[in-house]
Amino acid sequence: DKYQQTMAESKLMFTLANVQHRVLCKRTSQQKQTLQKQLPINRKTHCKKLKQEITITSFRAEHQNEINTMMESIALEFDEPIFTTQSKKIAEASKSSNNKFWVATNGFKVVGTIGLIKLLNNNLALKSMFVDKVFRGQGISNLLLDTLINWTFHNNYNQIYLGTMTQFKAAQKFYEKKGFTKCNQTELPTDFVINKLDAIFYTKHLD
């Protein structure tokens, strides 16, 4: 019985499952079904383990190269551009005391980012929320947003605003699921800097 095997054997099974799960991404549907039956642990257990391996930490300059690689990959997913010539890299934006950024890492690999800009009247602008395509659907977006919201509570901010692009459909669903509501551009704070690529805006009040 698998559940009566030694701890050493269990660790080997987890390692094998991780490798096999990555292989699944490159297989056909039929091959995926066959491999899934062979996994010593199910996908839910694997995703829980992977989530435990994710670390959320404050941005450091050495993260920027990994972020560049991730963002270049994400940009290829869309037909329309997701950056402008005015877009700042996190390394540059983080130099301002009004800005704060975090990264999600899996080992030494950056797999997600999120940030904020402090505004007047206890408002914040949520910025640069991205997750590497390979790591989506595993709770990393929740970890990043929860980190930002926790910081917000502890620093006495109570309203978050954000702008997003029309093509970011999955992001829109995520924000709405997390309690953000759409707002008009005219409802944004006067010190909220609008990215010219953003056409949809959200806000969330923190009780």
Coordinates of C-alpha atoms in Angstrom, one line a residue:
D1 CA 0.0 0.0 0.0
K2 CA 1.3 3.4 -1.1
Y3 CA 0.3 5.1 2.2
Q4 CA 2.4 2.6 4.2
Q5 CA 5.6 3.2 2.3
T6 CA 8.6 4.9 4.0
M7 CA 9.1 8.7 4.1
A8 CA 12.0 8.4 1.7
E9 CA 9.8 6.6 -0.8
S10 CA 7.1 9.3 -0.4
K11 CA 9.6 12.1 -1.1
L12 CA 10.7 10.3 -4.3
M13 CA 7.1 10.0 -5.4
F14 CA 6.6 13.8 -4.9
T15 CA 9.6 14.5 -7.0
L16 CA 8.4 12.1 -9.7
A17 CA 5.0 13.8 -9.7
N18 CA 6.5 17.2 -10.1
V19 CA 8.5 16.2 -13.1
Q20 CA 5.6 14.3 -14.7
H21 CA 3.3 17.3 -14.1
R22 CA 5.6 19.6 -16.0
V23 CA 5.8 17.0 -18.8
L24 CA 2.0 17.1 -19.0
C25 CA 2.1 20.6 -20.4
K26 CA 3.8 19.4 -23.5
R27 CA 1.6 16.4 -24.2
T28 CA -1.6 15.7 -26.2
S29 CA -4.9 15.4 -24.4
Q30 CA -4.8 11.6 -24.7
Q31 CA -1.2 11.4 -23.4
K32 CA -2.1 13.7 -20.6
Q33 CA -4.9 11.4 -19.4
T34 CA -2.6 8.4 -19.5
L35 CA 0.1 10.2 -17.6
Q36 CA -2.3 11.6 -15.0
K37 CA -3.4 8.0 -14.2
Q38 CA 0.2 7.1 -13.6
L39 CA 0.9 10.0 -11.1
P40 CA 1.4 8.8 -7.6
I41 CA -0.4 11.9 -6.2
N42 CA -3.3 13.8 -7.7
R43 CA -3.2 17.2 -9.3
K44 CA -4.8 18.9 -6.3
T45 CA -2.1 17.5 -4.0
H46 CA 0.6 18.6 -6.4
C47 CA -0.8 22.2 -6.7
K48 CA -1.0 22.4 -2.9
K49 CA 2.7 21.3 -2.7
L50 CA 3.7 23.8 -5.4
K51 CA 1.9 26.6 -3.6
Q52 CA 3.8 25.8 -0.5
E53 CA 7.0 26.3 -2.5
I54 CA 6.0 29.8 -3.6
T55 CA 7.6 32.6 -1.6
I56 CA 6.3 36.2 -1.7
T57 CA 9.1 38.7 -1.0
S58 CA 9.7 42.4 -1.4
F59 CA 11.3 43.3 -4.8
R60 CA 15.0 43.5 -5.0
A61 CA 17.1 44.8 -7.9
E62 CA 18.4 41.3 -8.7
H63 CA 14.9 40.2 -9.5
Q64 CA 14.7 42.5 -12.5
N65 CA 16.3 40.2 -15.1
E66 CA 13.9 37.4 -14.2
I67 CA 11.0 39.8 -14.4
N68 CA 12.1 40.9 -17.9
T69 CA 12.1 37.3 -19.1
M70 CA 8.7 36.7 -17.6
M71 CA 7.2 39.9 -19.1
E72 CA 8.6 39.2 -22.6
S73 CA 6.9 35.8 -22.5
I74 CA 3.6 37.2 -21.3
A75 CA 3.7 39.9 -24.0
L76 CA 3.8 37.1 -26.7
E77 CA 0.4 35.9 -25.5
F78 CA -1.5 38.9 -26.8
D79 CA -2.0 40.5 -30.2
E80 CA -2.0 44.0 -28.8
P81 CA 0.9 45.6 -27.0
I82 CA 0.9 45.5 -23.2
F83 CA 3.6 48.1 -22.8
T84 CA 4.2 51.6 -23.9
T85 CA 7.4 53.5 -24.4
Q86 CA 6.6 55.2 -21.1
S87 CA 6.3 51.9 -19.2
K88 CA 8.8 51.8 -16.3
K89 CA 10.5 48.7 -15.2
I90 CA 9.9 47.8 -11.5
A91 CA 13.6 48.4 -10.7
E92 CA 13.1 52.0 -11.7
A93 CA 9.6 52.5 -10.3
S94 CA 10.6 51.0 -6.9
K95 CA 13.1 53.8 -6.3
S96 CA 10.2 56.1 -5.3
S97 CA 9.2 55.9 -1.6
N98 CA 5.6 56.0 -2.7
N99 CA 5.9 52.8 -4.5
K100 CA 6.2 49.2 -3.2
F101 CA 6.5 45.9 -5.1
W102 CA 6.6 42.2 -4.3
V103 CA 7.6 39.2 -6.3
A104 CA 6.5 35.6 -6.1
T105 CA 9.4 33.1 -6.5
N106 CA 9.6 29.4 -7.0
G107 CA 13.1 28.6 -6.0
F108 CA 15.2 31.3 -7.7
K109 CA 12.7 31.9 -10.5
V110 CA 10.4 34.9 -10.4
V111 CA 6.9 33.7 -11.3
G112 CA 4.8 36.7 -10.4
T113 CA 4.8 40.4 -9.5
I114 CA 2.5 42.9 -7.9
G115 CA 2.9 46.5 -6.7
L116 CA 1.3 49.6 -5.4
I117 CA 1.5 53.4 -5.6
K118 CA 0.5 55.4 -2.6
L119 CA -2.1 58.1 -3.4
L120 CA -3.7 60.8 -1.4
N121 CA -6.6 60.4 1.0
N122 CA -5.7 56.8 2.0
N123 CA -6.0 55.5 -1.6
L124 CA -3.7 53.1 -3.4
A125 CA -3.2 52.2 -7.1
L126 CA -2.5 48.5 -7.7
K127 CA 0.2 48.0 -10.3
S128 CA 2.1 45.4 -12.2
M129 CA 0.1 42.3 -11.3
F130 CA 1.4 39.4 -13.5
V131 CA 1.9 35.7 -13.2
D132 CA 4.0 33.5 -15.4
K133 CA 1.7 31.5 -17.7
V134 CA 3.2 28.1 -16.6
F135 CA 2.4 28.9 -12.9
R136 CA -1.2 30.2 -13.3
G137 CA -4.1 28.4 -11.8
Q138 CA -2.2 27.5 -8.7
G139 CA -3.2 30.3 -6.3
I140 CA -0.2 32.6 -6.9
S141 CA -2.4 35.5 -7.9
N142 CA -4.3 35.1 -4.6
L143 CA -1.0 35.0 -2.6
L144 CA 0.2 38.2 -4.3
L145 CA -3.1 40.1 -3.9
D146 CA -3.4 39.0 -0.2
T147 CA 0.1 40.2 0.5
L148 CA -0.8 43.7 -0.9
I149 CA -4.1 43.8 0.9
N150 CA -2.5 42.8 4.2
W151 CA 0.1 45.6 3.7
T152 CA -2.8 48.0 3.0
F153 CA -4.7 47.1 6.2
H154 CA -1.6 47.5 8.3
N155 CA -0.7 50.9 6.8
N156 CA -4.2 52.4 7.1
Y157 CA -5.2 52.6 3.4
N158 CA -8.8 51.8 2.6
Q159 CA -9.4 52.1 -1.1
I160 CA -7.6 50.4 -4.0
Y161 CA -7.9 51.5 -7.6
L162 CA -6.5 49.8 -10.7
G163 CA -6.6 50.0 -14.5
T164 CA -6.4 47.1 -16.9
M165 CA -6.5 46.4 -20.6
T166 CA -9.5 45.1 -22.5
Q167 CA -7.6 42.1 -23.6
F168 CA -6.8 41.0 -20.1
K169 CA -10.1 39.0 -19.7
A170 CA -8.8 36.5 -17.1
A171 CA -7.5 39.4 -15.0
Q172 CA -10.9 41.1 -15.1
K173 CA -12.6 37.9 -13.9
F174 CA -10.1 37.5 -11.1
Y175 CA -10.5 41.1 -9.9
E176 CA -14.3 40.8 -9.9
K177 CA -14.1 37.4 -8.0
K178 CA -11.9 39.2 -5.4
G179 CA -14.5 41.9 -4.7
F180 CA -13.3 44.6 -7.1
T181 CA -16.1 46.6 -8.9
K182 CA -15.8 48.5 -12.1
C183 CA -15.7 52.2 -12.0
N184 CA -15.7 55.0 -14.5
Q185 CA -12.5 56.9 -15.3
T186 CA -14.1 60.0 -13.9
E187 CA -14.4 58.3 -10.5
L188 CA -10.6 57.7 -10.2
P189 CA -8.6 59.9 -7.8
T190 CA -7.1 63.0 -9.4
D191 CA -3.6 61.7 -8.6
F192 CA -4.2 58.3 -10.2
V193 CA -1.9 58.1 -13.2
I194 CA -3.7 56.5 -16.1
N195 CA -1.8 54.1 -18.4
K196 CA -3.0 55.0 -22.0
L197 CA -3.4 51.3 -22.8
D198 CA -5.9 50.8 -19.9
A199 CA -9.6 51.0 -20.8
I200 CA -11.2 49.3 -17.8
F201 CA -11.0 50.4 -14.2
Y202 CA -11.8 48.8 -10.9
T203 CA -11.9 49.8 -7.2
K204 CA -12.2 48.0 -3.9
H205 CA -13.0 49.4 -0.5
L206 CA -11.4 47.7 2.4
D207 CA -13.6 47.6 5.5

